[in-house]
Tab-separated table of C-alpha atoms in Angstrom:
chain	number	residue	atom	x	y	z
A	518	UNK	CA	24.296	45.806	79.027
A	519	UNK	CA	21.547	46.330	82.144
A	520	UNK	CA	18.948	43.614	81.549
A	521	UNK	CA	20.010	42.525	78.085
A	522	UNK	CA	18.475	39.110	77.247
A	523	UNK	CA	20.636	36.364	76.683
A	524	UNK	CA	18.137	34.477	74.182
A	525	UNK	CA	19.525	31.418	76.603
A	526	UNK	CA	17.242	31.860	79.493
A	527	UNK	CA	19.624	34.606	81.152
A	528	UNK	CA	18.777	37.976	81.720
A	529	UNK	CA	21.911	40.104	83.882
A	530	UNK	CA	22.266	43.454	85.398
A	531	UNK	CA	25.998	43.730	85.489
A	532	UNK	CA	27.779	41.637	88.406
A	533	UNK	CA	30.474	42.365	90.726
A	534	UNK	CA	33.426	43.006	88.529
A	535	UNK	CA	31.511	44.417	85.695
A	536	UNK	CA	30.982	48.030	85.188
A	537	UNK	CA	28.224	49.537	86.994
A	538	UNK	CA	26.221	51.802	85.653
A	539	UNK	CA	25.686	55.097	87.855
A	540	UNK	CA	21.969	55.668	89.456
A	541	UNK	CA	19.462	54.053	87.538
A	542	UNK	CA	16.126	53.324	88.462
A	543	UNK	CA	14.728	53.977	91.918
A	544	UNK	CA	13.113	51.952	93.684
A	545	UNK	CA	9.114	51.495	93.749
A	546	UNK	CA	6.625	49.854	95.828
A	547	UNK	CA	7.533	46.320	94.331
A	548	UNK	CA	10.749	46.775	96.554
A	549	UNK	CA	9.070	48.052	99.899
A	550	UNK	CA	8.690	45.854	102.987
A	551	UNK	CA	7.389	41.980	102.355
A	552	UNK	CA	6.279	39.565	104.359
A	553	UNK	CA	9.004	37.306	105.102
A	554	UNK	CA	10.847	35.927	108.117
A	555	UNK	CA	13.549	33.979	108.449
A	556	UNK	CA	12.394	30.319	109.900
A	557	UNK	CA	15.573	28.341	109.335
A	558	UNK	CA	19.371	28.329	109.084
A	559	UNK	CA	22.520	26.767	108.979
A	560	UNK	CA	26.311	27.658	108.833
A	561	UNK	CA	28.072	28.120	105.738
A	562	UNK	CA	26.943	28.788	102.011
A	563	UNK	CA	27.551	25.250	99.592
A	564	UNK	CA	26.669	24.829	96.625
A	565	UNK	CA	28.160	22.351	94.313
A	566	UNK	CA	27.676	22.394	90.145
A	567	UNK	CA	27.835	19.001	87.687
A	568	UNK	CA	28.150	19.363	84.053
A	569	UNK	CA	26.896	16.956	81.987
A	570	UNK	CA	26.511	15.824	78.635
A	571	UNK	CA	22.803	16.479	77.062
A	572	UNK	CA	19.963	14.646	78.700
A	573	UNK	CA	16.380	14.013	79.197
A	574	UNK	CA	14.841	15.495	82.757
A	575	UNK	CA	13.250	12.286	83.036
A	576	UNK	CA	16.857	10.667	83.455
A	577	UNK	CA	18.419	13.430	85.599
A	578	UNK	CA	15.079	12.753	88.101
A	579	UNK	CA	15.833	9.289	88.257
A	580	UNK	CA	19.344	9.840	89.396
A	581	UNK	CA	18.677	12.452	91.746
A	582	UNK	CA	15.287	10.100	92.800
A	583	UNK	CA	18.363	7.006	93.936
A	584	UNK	CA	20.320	9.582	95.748
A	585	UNK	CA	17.252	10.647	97.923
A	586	UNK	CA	16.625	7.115	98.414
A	587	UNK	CA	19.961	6.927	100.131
A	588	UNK	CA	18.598	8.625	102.652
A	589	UNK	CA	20.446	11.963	101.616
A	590	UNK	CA	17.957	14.829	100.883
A	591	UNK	CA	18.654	16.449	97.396
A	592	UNK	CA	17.849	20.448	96.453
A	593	UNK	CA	19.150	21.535	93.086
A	594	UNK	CA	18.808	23.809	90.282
A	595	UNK	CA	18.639	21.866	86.151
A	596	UNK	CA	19.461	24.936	84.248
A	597	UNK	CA	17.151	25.688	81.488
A	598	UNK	CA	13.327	25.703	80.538
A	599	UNK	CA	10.866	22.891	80.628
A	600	UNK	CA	10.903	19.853	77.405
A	601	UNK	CA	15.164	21.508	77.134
A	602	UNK	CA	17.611	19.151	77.643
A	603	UNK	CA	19.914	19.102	81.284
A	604	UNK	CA	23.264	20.245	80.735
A	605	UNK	CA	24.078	21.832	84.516
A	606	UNK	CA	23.073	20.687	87.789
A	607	UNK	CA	23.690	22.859	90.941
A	608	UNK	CA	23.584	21.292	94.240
A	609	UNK	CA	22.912	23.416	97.540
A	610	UNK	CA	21.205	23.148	101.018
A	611	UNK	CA	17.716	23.624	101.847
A	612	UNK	CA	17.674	24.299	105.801
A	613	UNK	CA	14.274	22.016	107.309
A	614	UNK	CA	13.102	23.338	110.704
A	615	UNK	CA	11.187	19.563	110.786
A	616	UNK	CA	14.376	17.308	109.280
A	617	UNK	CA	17.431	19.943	109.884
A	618	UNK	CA	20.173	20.338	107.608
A	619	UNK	CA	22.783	18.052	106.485
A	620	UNK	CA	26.107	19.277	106.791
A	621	UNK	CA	28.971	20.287	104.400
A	622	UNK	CA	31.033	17.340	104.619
A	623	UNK	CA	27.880	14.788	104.284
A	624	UNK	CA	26.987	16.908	101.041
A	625	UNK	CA	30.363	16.793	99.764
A	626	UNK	CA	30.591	12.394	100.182
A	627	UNK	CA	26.621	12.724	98.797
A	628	UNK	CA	27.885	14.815	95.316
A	629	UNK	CA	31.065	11.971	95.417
A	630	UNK	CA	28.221	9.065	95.458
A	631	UNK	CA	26.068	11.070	92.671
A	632	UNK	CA	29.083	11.068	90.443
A	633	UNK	CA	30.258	7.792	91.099
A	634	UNK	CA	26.994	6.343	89.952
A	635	UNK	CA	26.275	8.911	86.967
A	636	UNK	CA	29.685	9.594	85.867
A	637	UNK	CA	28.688	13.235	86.180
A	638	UNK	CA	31.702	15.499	86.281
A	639	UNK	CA	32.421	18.846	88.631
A	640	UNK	CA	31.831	22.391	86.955
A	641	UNK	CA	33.749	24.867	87.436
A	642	UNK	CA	32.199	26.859	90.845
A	643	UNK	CA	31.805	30.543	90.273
A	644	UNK	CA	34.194	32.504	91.341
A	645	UNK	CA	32.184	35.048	93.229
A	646	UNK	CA	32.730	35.083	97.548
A	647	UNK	CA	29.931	37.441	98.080
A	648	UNK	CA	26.196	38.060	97.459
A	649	UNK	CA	23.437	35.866	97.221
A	650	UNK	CA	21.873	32.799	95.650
A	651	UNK	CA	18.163	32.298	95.452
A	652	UNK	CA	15.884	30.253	93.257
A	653	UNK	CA	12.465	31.159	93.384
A	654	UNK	CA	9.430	29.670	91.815
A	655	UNK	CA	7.077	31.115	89.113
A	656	UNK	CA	3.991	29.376	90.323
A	657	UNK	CA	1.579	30.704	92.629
A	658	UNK	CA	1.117	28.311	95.602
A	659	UNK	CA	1.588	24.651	94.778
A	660	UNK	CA	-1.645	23.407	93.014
A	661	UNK	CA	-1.195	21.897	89.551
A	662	UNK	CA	-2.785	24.794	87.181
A	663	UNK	CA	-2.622	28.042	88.822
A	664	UNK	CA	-1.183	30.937	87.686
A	665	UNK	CA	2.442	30.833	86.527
A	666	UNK	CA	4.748	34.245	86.053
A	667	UNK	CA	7.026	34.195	83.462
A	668	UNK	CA	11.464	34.965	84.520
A	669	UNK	CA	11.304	37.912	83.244
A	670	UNK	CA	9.167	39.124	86.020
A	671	UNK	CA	12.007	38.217	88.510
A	672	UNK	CA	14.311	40.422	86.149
A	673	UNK	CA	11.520	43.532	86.231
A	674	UNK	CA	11.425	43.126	89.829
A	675	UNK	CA	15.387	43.407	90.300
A	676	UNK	CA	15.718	46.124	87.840
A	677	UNK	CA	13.213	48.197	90.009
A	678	UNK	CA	15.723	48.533	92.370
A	679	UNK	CA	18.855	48.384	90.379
A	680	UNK	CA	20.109	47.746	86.952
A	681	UNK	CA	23.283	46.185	87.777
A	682	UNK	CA	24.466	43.531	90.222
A	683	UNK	CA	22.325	40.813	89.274
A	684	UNK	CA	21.701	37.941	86.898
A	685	UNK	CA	18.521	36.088	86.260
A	686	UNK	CA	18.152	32.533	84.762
A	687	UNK	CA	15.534	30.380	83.968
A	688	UNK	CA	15.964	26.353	86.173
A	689	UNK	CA	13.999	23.981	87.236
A	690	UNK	CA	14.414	23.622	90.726
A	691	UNK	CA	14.041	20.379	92.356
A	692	UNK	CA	13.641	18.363	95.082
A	693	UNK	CA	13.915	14.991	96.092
A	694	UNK	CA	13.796	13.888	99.912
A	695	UNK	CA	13.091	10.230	101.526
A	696	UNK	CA	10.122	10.520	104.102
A	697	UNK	CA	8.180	6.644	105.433
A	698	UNK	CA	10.109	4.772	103.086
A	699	UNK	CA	9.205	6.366	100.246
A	700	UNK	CA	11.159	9.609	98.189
A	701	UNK	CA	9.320	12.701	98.125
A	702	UNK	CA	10.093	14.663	94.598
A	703	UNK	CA	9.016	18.254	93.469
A	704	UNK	CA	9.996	20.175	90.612
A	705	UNK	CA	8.772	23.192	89.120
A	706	UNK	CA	10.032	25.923	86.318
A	707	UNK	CA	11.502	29.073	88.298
A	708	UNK	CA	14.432	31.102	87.795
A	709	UNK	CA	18.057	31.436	89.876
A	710	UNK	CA	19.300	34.334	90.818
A	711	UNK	CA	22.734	35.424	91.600
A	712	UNK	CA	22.718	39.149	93.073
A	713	UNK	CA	24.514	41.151	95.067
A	714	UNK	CA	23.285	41.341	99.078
A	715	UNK	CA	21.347	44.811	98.325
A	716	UNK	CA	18.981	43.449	96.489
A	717	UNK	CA	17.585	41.135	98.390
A	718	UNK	CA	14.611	43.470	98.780
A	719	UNK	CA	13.672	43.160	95.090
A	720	UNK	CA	14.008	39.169	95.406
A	721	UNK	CA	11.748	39.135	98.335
A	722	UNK	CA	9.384	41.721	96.188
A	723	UNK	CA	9.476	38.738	93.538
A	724	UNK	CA	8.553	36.132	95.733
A	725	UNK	CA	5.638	37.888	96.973
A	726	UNK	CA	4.376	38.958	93.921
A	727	UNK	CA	4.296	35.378	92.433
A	728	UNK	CA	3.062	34.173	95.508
A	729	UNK	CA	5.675	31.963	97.283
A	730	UNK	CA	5.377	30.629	100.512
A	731	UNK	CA	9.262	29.983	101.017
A	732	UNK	CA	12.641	30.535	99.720
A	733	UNK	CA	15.851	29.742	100.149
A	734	UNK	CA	19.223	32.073	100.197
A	735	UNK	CA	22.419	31.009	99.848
A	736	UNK	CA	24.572	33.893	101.071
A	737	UNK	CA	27.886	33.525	99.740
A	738	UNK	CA	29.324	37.000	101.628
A	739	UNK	CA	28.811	35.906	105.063
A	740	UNK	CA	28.736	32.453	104.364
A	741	UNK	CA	25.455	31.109	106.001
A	742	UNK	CA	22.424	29.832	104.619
A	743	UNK	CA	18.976	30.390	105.357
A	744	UNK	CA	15.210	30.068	104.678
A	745	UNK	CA	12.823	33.112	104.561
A	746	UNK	CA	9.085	31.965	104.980
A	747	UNK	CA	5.736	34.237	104.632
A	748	UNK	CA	4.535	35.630	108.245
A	749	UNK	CA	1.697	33.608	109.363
A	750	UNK	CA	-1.504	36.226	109.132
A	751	UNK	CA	0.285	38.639	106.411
């Protein structure tokens, strides 16, 4: 059903392979032109999920924290809201204009090293070849205590412009990188989203509305992926 609410953090338009609902809404000035470029890329669209049994954040961010300290940069998604426990990790690339982009082979030996040391297994991958993966964050710029959106704002935003082809969840997305000796780790609550390539207007309609600098899209259909960054001056 469009939209329907998962009571799991999930809120879906129907995907590819669903039915599709005829019409629905049109769009509205949430889904107009935003201020985004794209400022970095790189070939091909990984992503790689874990399953694992229930477990504290706190132990999930230490093993992540070790693989940074490898020297292999880590950007994930830990499905599910903040104080729940991790049950799914997903793995994918963050292009860096200032430290590049590690390629698909040196992420596939980095997820062999993760599991060899946590015992974590493989998911299943999803079995869509097309459209888009994004997470984006629910808090405005990056100070501790500013405003935070909730995910169903993401889903409000996507609906705008259709009410199928999309699915919304609520993550926390993460990030762990070794800079001077030392690992560099971020996390905030946010939501993933897995949408067809159309609506990547109401995604970047999201993004400016809660006030992120940067995202990233992983885009599955032409198999590239890419960082879209707020115009200096806009």
């Amino acid at each position: 059903m469009p939209g329907e609410h998962s009571g799991e953090g999930t809120t879906r338009g129907s995907l590819s392979g669903e039915p599709r609902a005829t019409g629905g809404a049109a769009p509205d000035s949430r889904v107009m032109r935003t201020p985004y470029a794209e400022v970095a890329a790189a070939p091909g669209a990984w992503t790689h999920p874990l399953r694992l049994p229930p477990d504290r954040f706190q132990r999930v961010q230490q093993a992540l924290t070790e693989l940074a300290r490898t020297g292999r940069p880590v950007a994930a998604f830990l499905l599910g809201g903040e104080g729940e426990p991790v049950t799914d990790v997903e793995l994918y690339r963050d292009p860096s204009r200032t430290f590049g982009t590690p390629d698909i082979a040196a992420c596939e030996e980095a997820v062999r090293a993760l599991s060899a040391a946590t015992g974590w297994p493989a998911a299943p991958r999803p079995e869509a070849d097309s459209g888009l993966l994004v997470g984006l964050g629910l808090r405005e710029g990056y100070a501790p205590g500013a405003r935070e959106h909730a995910p169903e704002e993401t889903a409000d935003h996507l609906r705008a412009l259709s009410a199928t082809g999309w699915e919304c969840r609520t993550a926390r997305l993460v990030s762990a990188r070794l800079v001077g000796g030392a690992v560099r780790w971020y996390d905030e609550v946010g939501v993933v989203i897995r949408a067809e390539a159309r609506l990547l207007p109401a995604i970047e309609a999201a993004a400016c509305a809660f006030a992120q600098h940067r995202f990233t899209v992983t885009d599955l259909g032409h198999r590239r992926t890419y960082v879209l960054q707020q115009r200096d001056g806009e």
